[in-house]
Amino acid sequence: MRPSPIAVHPETDQEEVARMVARYDLAALPVVDDAGRMLGVVTVDDVMDVLVEEGAEDVLKFGAVAQGQADETYFTTPITASVRRRIVWLLFLFVAGSITANVLRLFEAELEQVVALSFFIPLLIGTGGNTGAQTVSTLIRAMALNEVRLRDVWRVLARELLVGVILGFLLAIIAFGRAFLEVPMASLAITVALSVMAICIWANIIGAMVPMAARRFGIDPALISAPLITTLVDASGLAIYLLIAKALLGL
């Protein structure tokens, strides 16, 4: 007999119920009222349905797509509904993406002086986006499992800063070699290497801050984090690269 059984109330969030069943390895979880009277049970089968539903919802949110009806499938969803759920975020990201074009216009003179700088823009933007996406994915999973809470924000930032430094250093070594092989110019290779390191660190910090800030303001981190990270890191990473180039190459 368990004198103090683990139980939940009717208003307990279904994700929290699923976490409790997994954490305590339960076959069923009693549902009780405020007086402790039993109202029913949640079984492992119920939890599996919840996990599938929540997992599908999070995947859609990560792609900035609104959730449809529970019984909808890919082919039964009307085309108009699919467009409506995607267009809002795409418009927002389209407008935000114009920042990248503005950054390029701002440094147009520098790019004209050293055309080779443009060769490495896709590499740097891609590296920043991938680094930020990894951080966001890792952190959102930890937040969903209650491994990370809002009070852990400084620990998270410190941890991701250290991870960013290590990753950035390792990638910078590879970036230096690749840049030097493509354009045998030491100053340019150093610029690319330092930019890779700085962008990795910055992407990790942004990737940690955005989900925590979203949770702080009551927004689902899975909905906003991944698309916003890509847009922010693209524009800011490009600015970091060109500022470093301007300083090192004397442009």
Short mmCIF file of C-alpha atoms in Angstrom, two decimals:
data_model
loop_
_atom_site.label_atom_id
_atom_site.label_comp_id
_atom_site.label_asym_id
_atom_site.label_seq_id
_atom_site.Cartn_x
_atom_site.Cartn_y
_atom_site.Cartn_z
CA MET A 1 0.00 0.00 0.00
CA ARG A 2 1.25 3.50 -0.82
CA PRO A 3 0.13 5.84 2.01
CA SER A 4 0.56 9.05 -0.05
CA PRO A 5 -0.24 8.10 -3.65
CA ILE A 6 0.79 10.37 -6.49
CA ALA A 7 -2.33 11.97 -7.93
CA VAL A 8 -3.45 14.84 -10.15
CA HIS A 9 -6.44 17.16 -10.27
CA PRO A 10 -8.88 17.51 -13.20
CA GLU A 11 -7.37 20.85 -14.20
CA THR A 12 -3.77 19.56 -14.33
CA ASP A 13 -2.22 20.12 -17.76
CA GLN A 14 -2.06 16.95 -19.85
CA GLU A 15 1.65 17.40 -20.56
CA GLU A 16 2.35 17.54 -16.82
CA VAL A 17 0.31 14.35 -16.35
CA ALA A 18 2.38 12.64 -19.06
CA ARG A 19 5.61 13.75 -17.39
CA MET A 20 4.47 12.38 -14.02
CA VAL A 21 3.56 8.99 -15.50
CA ALA A 22 6.97 8.79 -17.18
CA ARG A 23 8.89 10.08 -14.15
CA TYR A 24 7.39 7.65 -11.66
CA ASP A 25 6.94 4.73 -14.09
CA LEU A 26 3.22 4.41 -13.36
CA ALA A 27 0.67 2.24 -15.15
CA ALA A 28 -2.16 4.57 -14.09
CA LEU A 29 -2.46 7.89 -12.31
CA PRO A 30 -5.47 8.69 -10.09
CA VAL A 31 -7.43 11.91 -10.62
CA VAL A 32 -8.78 13.38 -7.37
CA ASP A 33 -10.69 16.46 -6.26
CA ASP A 34 -9.58 19.00 -3.64
CA ALA A 35 -10.85 16.73 -0.85
CA GLY A 36 -8.81 13.80 -2.13
CA ARG A 37 -11.81 11.86 -3.43
CA MET A 38 -11.08 9.73 -6.48
CA LEU A 39 -12.70 10.90 -9.71
CA GLY A 40 -11.02 8.59 -12.21
CA VAL A 41 -7.69 7.44 -13.59
CA VAL A 42 -5.33 8.33 -16.43
CA THR A 43 -3.76 5.24 -17.98
CA VAL A 44 -0.55 4.74 -19.94
CA ASP A 45 -2.64 4.45 -23.12
CA ASP A 46 -4.10 7.89 -22.46
CA VAL A 47 -0.61 9.28 -21.92
CA MET A 48 0.63 7.82 -25.22
CA ASP A 49 -2.19 9.60 -27.07
CA VAL A 50 -1.25 12.86 -25.34
CA LEU A 51 2.44 12.48 -26.23
CA VAL A 52 1.64 11.84 -29.90
CA GLU A 53 -0.69 14.85 -30.00
CA GLU A 54 1.74 17.18 -28.24
CA GLY A 55 4.67 15.95 -30.32
CA ALA A 56 2.82 16.67 -33.55
CA GLU A 57 1.83 20.10 -32.27
CA ASP A 58 5.42 20.98 -31.33
CA VAL A 59 6.75 19.86 -34.72
CA LEU A 60 4.26 22.16 -36.47
CA LYS A 61 5.09 25.04 -34.16
CA PHE A 62 8.79 24.57 -34.82
CA GLY A 63 8.03 25.16 -38.48
CA ALA A 64 5.85 28.20 -37.64
CA VAL A 65 2.67 26.43 -38.73
CA ALA A 66 -0.53 26.78 -36.71
CA GLN A 67 -2.10 23.64 -35.28
CA GLY A 68 -5.27 22.34 -37.02
CA GLN A 69 -8.01 20.04 -35.81
CA ALA A 70 -6.97 16.90 -33.97
CA ASP A 71 -8.49 14.58 -36.61
CA GLU A 72 -6.95 16.37 -39.59
CA THR A 73 -4.36 14.64 -41.75
CA TYR A 74 -2.04 16.01 -44.38
CA PHE A 75 -4.37 15.20 -47.28
CA THR A 76 -7.66 16.05 -45.54
CA THR A 77 -6.51 19.56 -44.61
CA PRO A 78 -7.96 22.06 -47.11
CA ILE A 79 -5.45 24.00 -49.20
CA THR A 80 -6.93 27.29 -48.04
CA ALA A 81 -6.54 26.29 -44.39
CA SER A 82 -2.93 25.24 -44.99
CA VAL A 83 -2.15 28.59 -46.63
CA ARG A 84 -3.89 30.55 -43.88
CA ARG A 85 -1.91 28.81 -41.13
CA ARG A 86 1.43 29.48 -42.81
CA ILE A 87 1.07 32.93 -44.32
CA VAL A 88 1.14 35.04 -41.15
CA TRP A 89 4.52 33.82 -39.96
CA LEU A 90 5.93 33.82 -43.47
CA LEU A 91 4.95 37.46 -43.89
CA PHE A 92 6.53 38.33 -40.55
CA LEU A 93 9.74 36.49 -41.41
CA PHE A 94 9.75 38.03 -44.90
CA VAL A 95 9.69 41.52 -43.42
CA ALA A 96 12.25 40.60 -40.75
CA GLY A 97 14.47 39.03 -43.40
CA SER A 98 14.79 42.38 -45.14
CA ILE A 99 17.16 43.34 -42.32
CA THR A 100 19.78 41.09 -43.95
CA ALA A 101 19.46 43.00 -47.21
CA ASN A 102 19.85 46.28 -45.33
CA VAL A 103 23.05 45.01 -43.70
CA LEU A 104 24.49 44.14 -47.12
CA ARG A 105 23.56 47.57 -48.42
CA LEU A 106 25.21 49.21 -45.42
CA PHE A 107 28.51 47.46 -46.15
CA GLU A 108 28.28 47.71 -49.93
CA ALA A 109 31.51 49.70 -50.24
CA GLU A 110 33.49 47.16 -48.22
CA LEU A 111 32.18 44.28 -50.33
CA GLU A 112 33.17 46.11 -53.50
CA GLN A 113 36.74 46.55 -52.22
CA VAL A 114 37.17 42.89 -51.26
CA VAL A 115 34.81 40.86 -53.43
CA ALA A 116 36.12 37.63 -51.87
CA LEU A 117 34.27 38.54 -48.65
CA SER A 118 31.02 37.62 -50.35
CA PHE A 119 32.27 34.09 -51.06
CA PHE A 120 31.94 33.12 -47.41
CA ILE A 121 28.61 34.77 -46.56
CA PRO A 122 26.52 31.58 -47.13
CA LEU A 123 28.96 29.56 -45.02
CA LEU A 124 28.81 31.98 -42.09
CA ILE A 125 25.04 32.51 -42.19
CA GLY A 126 24.45 28.77 -42.44
CA THR A 127 26.79 28.05 -39.53
CA GLY A 128 25.06 30.63 -37.33
CA GLY A 129 21.59 29.36 -38.18
CA ASN A 130 22.54 25.73 -37.53
CA THR A 131 24.21 26.58 -34.24
CA GLY A 132 21.23 28.59 -33.03
CA ALA A 133 18.79 25.88 -34.12
CA GLN A 134 20.71 23.25 -32.13
CA THR A 135 20.66 25.42 -29.03
CA VAL A 136 16.94 26.14 -29.38
CA SER A 137 16.06 22.47 -29.91
CA THR A 138 18.09 21.37 -26.90
CA LEU A 139 16.71 24.08 -24.64
CA ILE A 140 13.04 23.67 -25.63
CA ARG A 141 13.27 19.95 -24.94
CA ALA A 142 14.79 20.67 -21.51
CA MET A 143 12.06 23.21 -20.79
CA ALA A 144 9.33 20.78 -21.87
CA LEU A 145 10.71 18.20 -19.42
CA ASN A 146 10.97 20.82 -16.66
CA GLU A 147 14.74 20.36 -16.53
CA VAL A 148 15.12 24.11 -17.11
CA ARG A 149 12.99 26.81 -15.48
CA LEU A 150 12.96 30.59 -15.69
CA ARG A 151 15.06 30.90 -12.55
CA ASP A 152 17.86 29.02 -14.37
CA VAL A 153 18.32 31.74 -17.00
CA TRP A 154 21.81 32.79 -15.88
CA ARG A 155 23.00 29.18 -15.61
CA VAL A 156 21.67 28.51 -19.09
CA LEU A 157 23.38 31.59 -20.54
CA ALA A 158 26.69 30.71 -18.87
CA ARG A 159 26.50 27.13 -20.11
CA GLU A 160 25.62 28.08 -23.68
CA LEU A 161 28.33 30.76 -23.71
CA LEU A 162 30.93 28.13 -22.83
CA VAL A 163 29.52 25.68 -25.40
CA GLY A 164 29.57 28.45 -28.01
CA VAL A 165 33.21 29.27 -27.29
CA ILE A 166 34.29 25.63 -27.64
CA LEU A 167 32.25 25.00 -30.79
CA GLY A 168 33.33 28.31 -32.28
CA PHE A 169 37.01 27.58 -31.66
CA LEU A 170 36.82 24.15 -33.28
CA LEU A 171 34.90 25.42 -36.30
CA ALA A 172 37.20 28.44 -36.60
CA ILE A 173 40.21 26.17 -37.15
CA ILE A 174 38.42 24.40 -39.98
CA ALA A 175 37.12 27.68 -41.41
CA PHE A 176 40.63 29.16 -41.50
CA GLY A 177 41.95 26.23 -43.53
CA ARG A 178 39.04 26.26 -45.96
CA ALA A 179 39.16 30.02 -46.47
CA PHE A 180 42.92 30.01 -47.04
CA LEU A 181 42.64 27.21 -49.61
CA GLU A 182 39.96 29.06 -51.54
CA VAL A 183 41.56 32.51 -51.29
CA PRO A 184 45.25 32.37 -50.26
CA MET A 185 45.11 35.55 -48.23
CA ALA A 186 45.99 35.16 -44.53
CA SER A 187 44.13 38.26 -43.35
CA LEU A 188 40.92 37.12 -45.05
CA ALA A 189 41.24 33.59 -43.62
CA ILE A 190 41.70 35.04 -40.12
CA THR A 191 38.66 37.25 -40.67
CA VAL A 192 36.53 34.25 -41.62
CA ALA A 193 37.83 32.19 -38.69
CA LEU A 194 37.20 34.91 -36.11
CA SER A 195 33.77 35.56 -37.61
CA VAL A 196 32.82 31.89 -37.35
CA MET A 197 33.81 31.85 -33.69
CA ALA A 198 31.99 35.11 -32.88
CA ILE A 199 28.85 34.02 -34.74
CA CYS A 200 28.78 30.64 -32.97
CA ILE A 201 29.00 32.34 -29.58
CA TRP A 202 26.35 34.89 -30.53
CA ALA A 203 24.01 32.26 -31.99
CA ASN A 204 24.25 30.18 -28.81
CA ILE A 205 23.44 33.19 -26.64
CA ILE A 206 20.49 34.22 -28.82
CA GLY A 207 19.34 30.61 -28.99
CA ALA A 208 19.25 30.51 -25.20
CA MET A 209 17.66 33.92 -24.66
CA VAL A 210 14.73 33.70 -27.08
CA PRO A 211 13.03 30.57 -25.61
CA MET A 212 13.52 31.83 -22.05
CA ALA A 213 12.12 35.26 -22.97
CA ALA A 214 9.17 33.65 -24.74
CA ARG A 215 8.36 31.58 -21.67
CA ARG A 216 8.69 34.68 -19.48
CA PHE A 217 6.03 36.50 -21.51
CA GLY A 218 3.71 33.52 -21.69
CA ILE A 219 4.45 32.58 -25.32
CA ASP A 220 5.03 28.97 -26.31
CA PRO A 221 8.81 28.79 -27.04
CA ALA A 222 8.28 26.15 -29.73
CA LEU A 223 6.10 28.52 -31.76
CA ILE A 224 8.43 31.49 -31.95
CA SER A 225 11.97 30.29 -31.31
CA ALA A 226 13.17 28.45 -34.42
CA PRO A 227 11.92 30.90 -37.11
CA LEU A 228 12.94 33.94 -35.10
CA ILE A 229 16.40 32.53 -34.36
CA THR A 230 17.10 31.96 -38.06
CA THR A 231 16.12 35.52 -38.96
CA LEU A 232 18.00 37.17 -36.08
CA VAL A 233 21.18 35.16 -36.54
CA ASP A 234 21.25 35.72 -40.31
CA ALA A 235 21.15 39.50 -40.01
CA SER A 236 23.29 39.91 -36.90
CA GLY A 237 25.82 37.26 -38.01
CA LEU A 238 26.32 39.04 -41.30
CA ALA A 239 26.87 42.33 -39.47
CA ILE A 240 29.43 40.67 -37.16
CA TYR A 241 31.31 39.25 -40.15
CA LEU A 242 31.49 42.53 -42.03
CA LEU A 243 32.44 44.53 -38.93
CA ILE A 244 35.31 42.14 -38.23
CA ALA A 245 36.36 42.36 -41.89
CA LYS A 246 36.27 46.14 -41.76
CA ALA A 247 38.50 46.17 -38.66
CA LEU A 248 41.03 43.55 -39.79
CA LEU A 249 41.25 44.37 -43.49
CA GLY A 250 41.34 48.15 -43.00
CA LEU A 251 38.33 48.79 -45.23
#
